[in-house]
CSV table of C-alpha atoms in Angstrom, one decimal:
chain,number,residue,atom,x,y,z
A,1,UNK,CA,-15.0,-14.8,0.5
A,2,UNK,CA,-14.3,-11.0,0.2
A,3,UNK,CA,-11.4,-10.5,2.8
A,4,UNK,CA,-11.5,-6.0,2.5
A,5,UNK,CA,-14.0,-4.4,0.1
A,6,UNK,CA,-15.1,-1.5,-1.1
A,7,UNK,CA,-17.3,0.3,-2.8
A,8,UNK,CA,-18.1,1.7,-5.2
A,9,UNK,CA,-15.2,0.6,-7.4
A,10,UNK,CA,-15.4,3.4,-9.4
A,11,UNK,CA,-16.5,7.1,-9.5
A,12,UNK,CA,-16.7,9.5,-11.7
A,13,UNK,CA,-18.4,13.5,-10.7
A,14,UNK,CA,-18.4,16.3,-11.3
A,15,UNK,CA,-16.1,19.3,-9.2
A,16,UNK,CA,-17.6,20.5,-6.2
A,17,UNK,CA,-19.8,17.3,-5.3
A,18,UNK,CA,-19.7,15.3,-2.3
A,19,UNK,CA,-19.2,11.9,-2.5
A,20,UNK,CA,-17.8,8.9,0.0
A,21,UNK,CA,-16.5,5.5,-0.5
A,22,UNK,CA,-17.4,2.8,1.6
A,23,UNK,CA,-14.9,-0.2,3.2
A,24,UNK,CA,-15.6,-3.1,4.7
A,25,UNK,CA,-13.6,-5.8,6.4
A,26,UNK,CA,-14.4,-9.7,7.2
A,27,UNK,CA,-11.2,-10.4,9.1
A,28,UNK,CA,-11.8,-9.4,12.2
A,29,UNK,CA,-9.1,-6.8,12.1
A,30,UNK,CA,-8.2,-4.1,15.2
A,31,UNK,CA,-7.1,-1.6,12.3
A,32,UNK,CA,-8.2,0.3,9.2
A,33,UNK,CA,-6.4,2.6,7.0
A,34,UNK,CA,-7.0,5.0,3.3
A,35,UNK,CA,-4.2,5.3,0.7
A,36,UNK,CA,-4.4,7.4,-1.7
A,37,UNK,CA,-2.4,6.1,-4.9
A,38,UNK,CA,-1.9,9.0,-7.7
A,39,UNK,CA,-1.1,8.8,-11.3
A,40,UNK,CA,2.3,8.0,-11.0
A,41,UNK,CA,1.1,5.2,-7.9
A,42,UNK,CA,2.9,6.4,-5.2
A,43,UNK,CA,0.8,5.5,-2.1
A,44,UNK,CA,0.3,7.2,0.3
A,45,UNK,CA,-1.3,6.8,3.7
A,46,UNK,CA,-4.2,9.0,4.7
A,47,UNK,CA,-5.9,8.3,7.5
A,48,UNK,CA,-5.8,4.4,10.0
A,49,UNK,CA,-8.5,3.6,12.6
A,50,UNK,CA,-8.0,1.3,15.6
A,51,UNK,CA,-11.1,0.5,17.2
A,52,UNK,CA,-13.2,3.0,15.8
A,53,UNK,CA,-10.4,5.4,17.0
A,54,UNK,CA,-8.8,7.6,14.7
A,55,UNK,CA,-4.7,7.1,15.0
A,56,UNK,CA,-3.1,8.5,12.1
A,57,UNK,CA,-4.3,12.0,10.2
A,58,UNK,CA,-2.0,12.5,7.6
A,59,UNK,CA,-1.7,15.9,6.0
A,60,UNK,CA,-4.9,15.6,4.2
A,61,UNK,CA,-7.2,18.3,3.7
A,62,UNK,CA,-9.6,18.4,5.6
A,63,UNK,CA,-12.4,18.4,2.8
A,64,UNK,CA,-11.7,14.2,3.5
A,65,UNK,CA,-13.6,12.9,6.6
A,66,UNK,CA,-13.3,9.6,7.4
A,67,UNK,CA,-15.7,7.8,9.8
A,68,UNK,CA,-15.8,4.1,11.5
A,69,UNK,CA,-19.0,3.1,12.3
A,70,UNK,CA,-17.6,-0.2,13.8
A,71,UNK,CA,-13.8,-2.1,13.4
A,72,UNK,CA,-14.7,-3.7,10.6
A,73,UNK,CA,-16.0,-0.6,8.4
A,74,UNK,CA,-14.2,2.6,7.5
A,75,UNK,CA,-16.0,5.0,5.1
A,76,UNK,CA,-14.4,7.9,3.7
A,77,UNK,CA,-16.3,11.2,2.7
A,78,UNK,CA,-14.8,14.0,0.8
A,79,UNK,CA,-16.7,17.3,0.6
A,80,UNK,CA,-16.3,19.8,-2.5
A,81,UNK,CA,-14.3,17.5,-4.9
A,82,UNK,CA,-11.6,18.9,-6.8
A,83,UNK,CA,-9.9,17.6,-10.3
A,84,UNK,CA,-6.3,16.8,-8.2
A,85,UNK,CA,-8.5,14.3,-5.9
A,86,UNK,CA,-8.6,12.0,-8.5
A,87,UNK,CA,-7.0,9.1,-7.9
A,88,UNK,CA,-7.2,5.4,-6.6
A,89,UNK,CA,-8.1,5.0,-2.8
A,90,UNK,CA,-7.2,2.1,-1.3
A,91,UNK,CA,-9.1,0.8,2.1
A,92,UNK,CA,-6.7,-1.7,4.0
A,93,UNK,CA,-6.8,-3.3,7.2
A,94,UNK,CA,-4.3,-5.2,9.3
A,95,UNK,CA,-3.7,-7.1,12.7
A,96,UNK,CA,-1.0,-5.5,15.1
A,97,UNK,CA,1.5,-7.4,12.4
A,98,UNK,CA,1.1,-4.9,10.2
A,99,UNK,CA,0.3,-7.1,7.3
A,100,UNK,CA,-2.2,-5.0,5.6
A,101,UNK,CA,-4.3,-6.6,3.4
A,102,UNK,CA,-5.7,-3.9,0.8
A,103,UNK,CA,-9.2,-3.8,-0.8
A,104,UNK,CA,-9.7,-3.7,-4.6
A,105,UNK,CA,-9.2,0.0,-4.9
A,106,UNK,CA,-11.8,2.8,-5.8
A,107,UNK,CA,-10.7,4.8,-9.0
A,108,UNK,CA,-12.4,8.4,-8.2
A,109,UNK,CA,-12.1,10.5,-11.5
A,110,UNK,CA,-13.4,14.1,-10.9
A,111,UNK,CA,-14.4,16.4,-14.5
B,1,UNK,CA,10.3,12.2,7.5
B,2,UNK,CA,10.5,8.9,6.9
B,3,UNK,CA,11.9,7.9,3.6
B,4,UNK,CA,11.6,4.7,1.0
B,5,UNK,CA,13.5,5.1,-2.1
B,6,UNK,CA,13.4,1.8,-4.5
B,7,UNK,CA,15.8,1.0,-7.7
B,8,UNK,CA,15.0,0.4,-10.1
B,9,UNK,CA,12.0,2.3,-11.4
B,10,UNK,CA,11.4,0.3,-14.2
B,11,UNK,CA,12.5,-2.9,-15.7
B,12,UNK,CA,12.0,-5.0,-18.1
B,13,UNK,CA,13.6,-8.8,-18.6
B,14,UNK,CA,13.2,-12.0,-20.3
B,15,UNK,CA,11.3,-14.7,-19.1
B,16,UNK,CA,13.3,-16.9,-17.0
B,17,UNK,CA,15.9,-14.1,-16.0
B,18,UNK,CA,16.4,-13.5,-12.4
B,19,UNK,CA,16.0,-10.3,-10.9
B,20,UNK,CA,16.9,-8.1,-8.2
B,21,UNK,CA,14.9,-5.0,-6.6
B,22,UNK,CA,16.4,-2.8,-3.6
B,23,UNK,CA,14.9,-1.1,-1.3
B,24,UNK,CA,16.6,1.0,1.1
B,25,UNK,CA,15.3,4.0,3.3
B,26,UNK,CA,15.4,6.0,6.6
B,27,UNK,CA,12.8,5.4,8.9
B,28,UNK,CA,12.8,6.6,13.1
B,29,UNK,CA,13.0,3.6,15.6
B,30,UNK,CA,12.7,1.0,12.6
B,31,UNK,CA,10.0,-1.7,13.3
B,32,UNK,CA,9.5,-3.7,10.1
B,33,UNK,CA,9.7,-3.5,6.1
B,34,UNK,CA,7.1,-5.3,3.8
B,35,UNK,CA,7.2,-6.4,0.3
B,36,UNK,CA,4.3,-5.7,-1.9
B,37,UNK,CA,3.2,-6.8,-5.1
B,38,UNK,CA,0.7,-4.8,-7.2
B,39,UNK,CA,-0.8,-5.9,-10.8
B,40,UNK,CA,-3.6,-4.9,-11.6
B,41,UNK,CA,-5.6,-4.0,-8.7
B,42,UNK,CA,-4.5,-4.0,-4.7
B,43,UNK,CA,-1.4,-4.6,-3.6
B,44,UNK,CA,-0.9,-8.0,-2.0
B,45,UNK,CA,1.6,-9.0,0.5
B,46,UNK,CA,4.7,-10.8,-0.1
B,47,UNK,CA,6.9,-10.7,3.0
B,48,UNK,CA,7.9,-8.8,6.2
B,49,UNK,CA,11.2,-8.4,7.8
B,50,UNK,CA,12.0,-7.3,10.7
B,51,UNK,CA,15.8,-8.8,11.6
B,52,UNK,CA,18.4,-8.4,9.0
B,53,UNK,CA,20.1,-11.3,7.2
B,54,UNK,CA,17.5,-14.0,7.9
B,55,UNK,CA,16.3,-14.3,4.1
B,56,UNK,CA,12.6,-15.1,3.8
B,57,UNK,CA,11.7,-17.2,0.8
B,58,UNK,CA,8.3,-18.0,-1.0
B,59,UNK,CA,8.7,-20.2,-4.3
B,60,UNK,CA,10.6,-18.3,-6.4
B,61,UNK,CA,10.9,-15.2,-4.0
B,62,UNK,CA,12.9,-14.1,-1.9
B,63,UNK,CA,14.2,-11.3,0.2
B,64,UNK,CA,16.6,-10.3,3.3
B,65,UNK,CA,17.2,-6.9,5.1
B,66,UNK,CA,20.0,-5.1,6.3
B,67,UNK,CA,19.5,-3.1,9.0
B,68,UNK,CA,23.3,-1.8,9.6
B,69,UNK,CA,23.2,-0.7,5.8
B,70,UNK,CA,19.2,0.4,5.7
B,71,UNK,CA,18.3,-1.6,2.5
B,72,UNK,CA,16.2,-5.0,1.7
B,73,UNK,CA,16.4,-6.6,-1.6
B,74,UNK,CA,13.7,-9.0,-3.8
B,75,UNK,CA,14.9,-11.7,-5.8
B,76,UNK,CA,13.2,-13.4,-8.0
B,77,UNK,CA,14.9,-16.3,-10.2
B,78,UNK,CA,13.6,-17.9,-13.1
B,79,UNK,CA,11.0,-14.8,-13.9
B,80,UNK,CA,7.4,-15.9,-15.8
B,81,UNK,CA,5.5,-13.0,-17.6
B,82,UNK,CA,3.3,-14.0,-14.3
B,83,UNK,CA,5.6,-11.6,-12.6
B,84,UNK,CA,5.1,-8.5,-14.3
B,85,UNK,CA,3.6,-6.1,-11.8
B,86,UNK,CA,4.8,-3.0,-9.4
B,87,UNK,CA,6.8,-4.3,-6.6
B,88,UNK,CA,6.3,-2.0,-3.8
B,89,UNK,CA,8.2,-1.5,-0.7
B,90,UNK,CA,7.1,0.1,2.4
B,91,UNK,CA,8.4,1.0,5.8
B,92,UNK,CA,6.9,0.9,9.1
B,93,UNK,CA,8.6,3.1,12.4
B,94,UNK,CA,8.5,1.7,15.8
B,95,UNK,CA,6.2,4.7,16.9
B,96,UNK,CA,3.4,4.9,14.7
B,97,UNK,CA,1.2,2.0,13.3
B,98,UNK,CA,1.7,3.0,9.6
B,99,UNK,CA,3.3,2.3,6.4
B,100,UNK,CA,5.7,4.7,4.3
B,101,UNK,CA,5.8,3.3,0.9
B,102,UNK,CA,8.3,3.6,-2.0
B,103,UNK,CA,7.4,4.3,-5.8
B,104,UNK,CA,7.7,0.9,-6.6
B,105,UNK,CA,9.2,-0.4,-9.1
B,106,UNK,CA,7.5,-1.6,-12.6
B,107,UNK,CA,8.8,-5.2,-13.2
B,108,UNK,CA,7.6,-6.6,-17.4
B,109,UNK,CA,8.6,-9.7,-18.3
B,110,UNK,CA,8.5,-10.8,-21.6
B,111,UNK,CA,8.5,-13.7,-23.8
């Protein structure tokens, strides 16, 4: 059984298209969060959910929307796609523990 | 802003070496650090500290954290080319429910 997925798992467009990525989570967990891991994978937190509630807004621009449907999804769209948003995005989830438990990863590639 | 700096970046050993990677950072109201290990995909989770010098220990893992001197270290003895991966460590403050991570570091072992 799939613990966190995403989807798709990878993406390749064009600049300036609009595109989201999709999470979804089987454990039952209060919290969601995006990483963004670049080329040199450093990651880095973008945005965490609790309860459908949005608790963490890193300095992303705001081009990247996230949106939680219910605690066990948390999409991500990003508007107008430039060549530096490529990277891996990573949807995790955790229980108060902080023991995040990551999703396979969406490799976004943007020509 | 909270800080994780890991040593070292890269390293590469024979199999049945043993191994050391720190981790040390600055962090407000310190709440935990996690261990990470990333191959090819997600990062999964290895352990979580939260007291200092009560070593936590999985097979042939370990790691214990300091919290006078602000650092945690990974062990692991008798290294299998199983091991090779990014170890990443990551931070969490008492006052926000996220994780600052480090740049990992790129363990290869070889034959």
């Amino acid at each position: 059984d799939t613990a966190v997925s995403q989807t798709p798992k990878y993406l390749v467009t064009q600049m300036g298209n609009d595109k989201s990525i999709k999470c979804e989570q089987n454990l039952g967990h209060d919290t969601m969060y995006w990483y963004k891991q670049d080329s040199k994978k450093f990651l880095k937190i973008m945005f965490s959910y609790n309860n459908k509630e949005l608790i963490i807004n890193e300095t992303v621009p705001n081009r990247f929307s996230p949106k939680s449907p219910d605690k066990a999804h948390l999409n991500l769209h990003i508007n107008s796609l430039e060549l530096g948003d490529s990277a891996v995005y990573f949807c995790a989830s955790s229980q108060n523990t902080l023991e995040q438990y990551f999703g396979p990863g969406t490799r976004l590639t943007v020509t | 802003e909270d800080k994780v700096v890991q040593s070292p970046l890269s390293l590469v050993v024979h199999e049945g070496d043993t191994v050391t990677l720190n981790c040390s950072y600055e962090v407000t109201n310190f709440r935990s650090l996690l261990w990470y290990k990333q191959e090819k995909k997600a990062p999964t989770f290895l352990f979580m500290l939260t007291s200092s010098g009560i070593e936590k220990k999985s097979g042939r893992l370990s790691s214990i954290l300091d919290k006078k001197e602000l650092f945690s270290i990974l062990n692991i003895t008798a290294t299998q080319t199983g091991d090779s991966a990014i170890y990443l460590c990551a931070v969490e403050p008492g006052t926000a429910s996220k994780l600052t991570f480090g740049t990992g570091t790129r363990l290869q072992v070889t034959l």
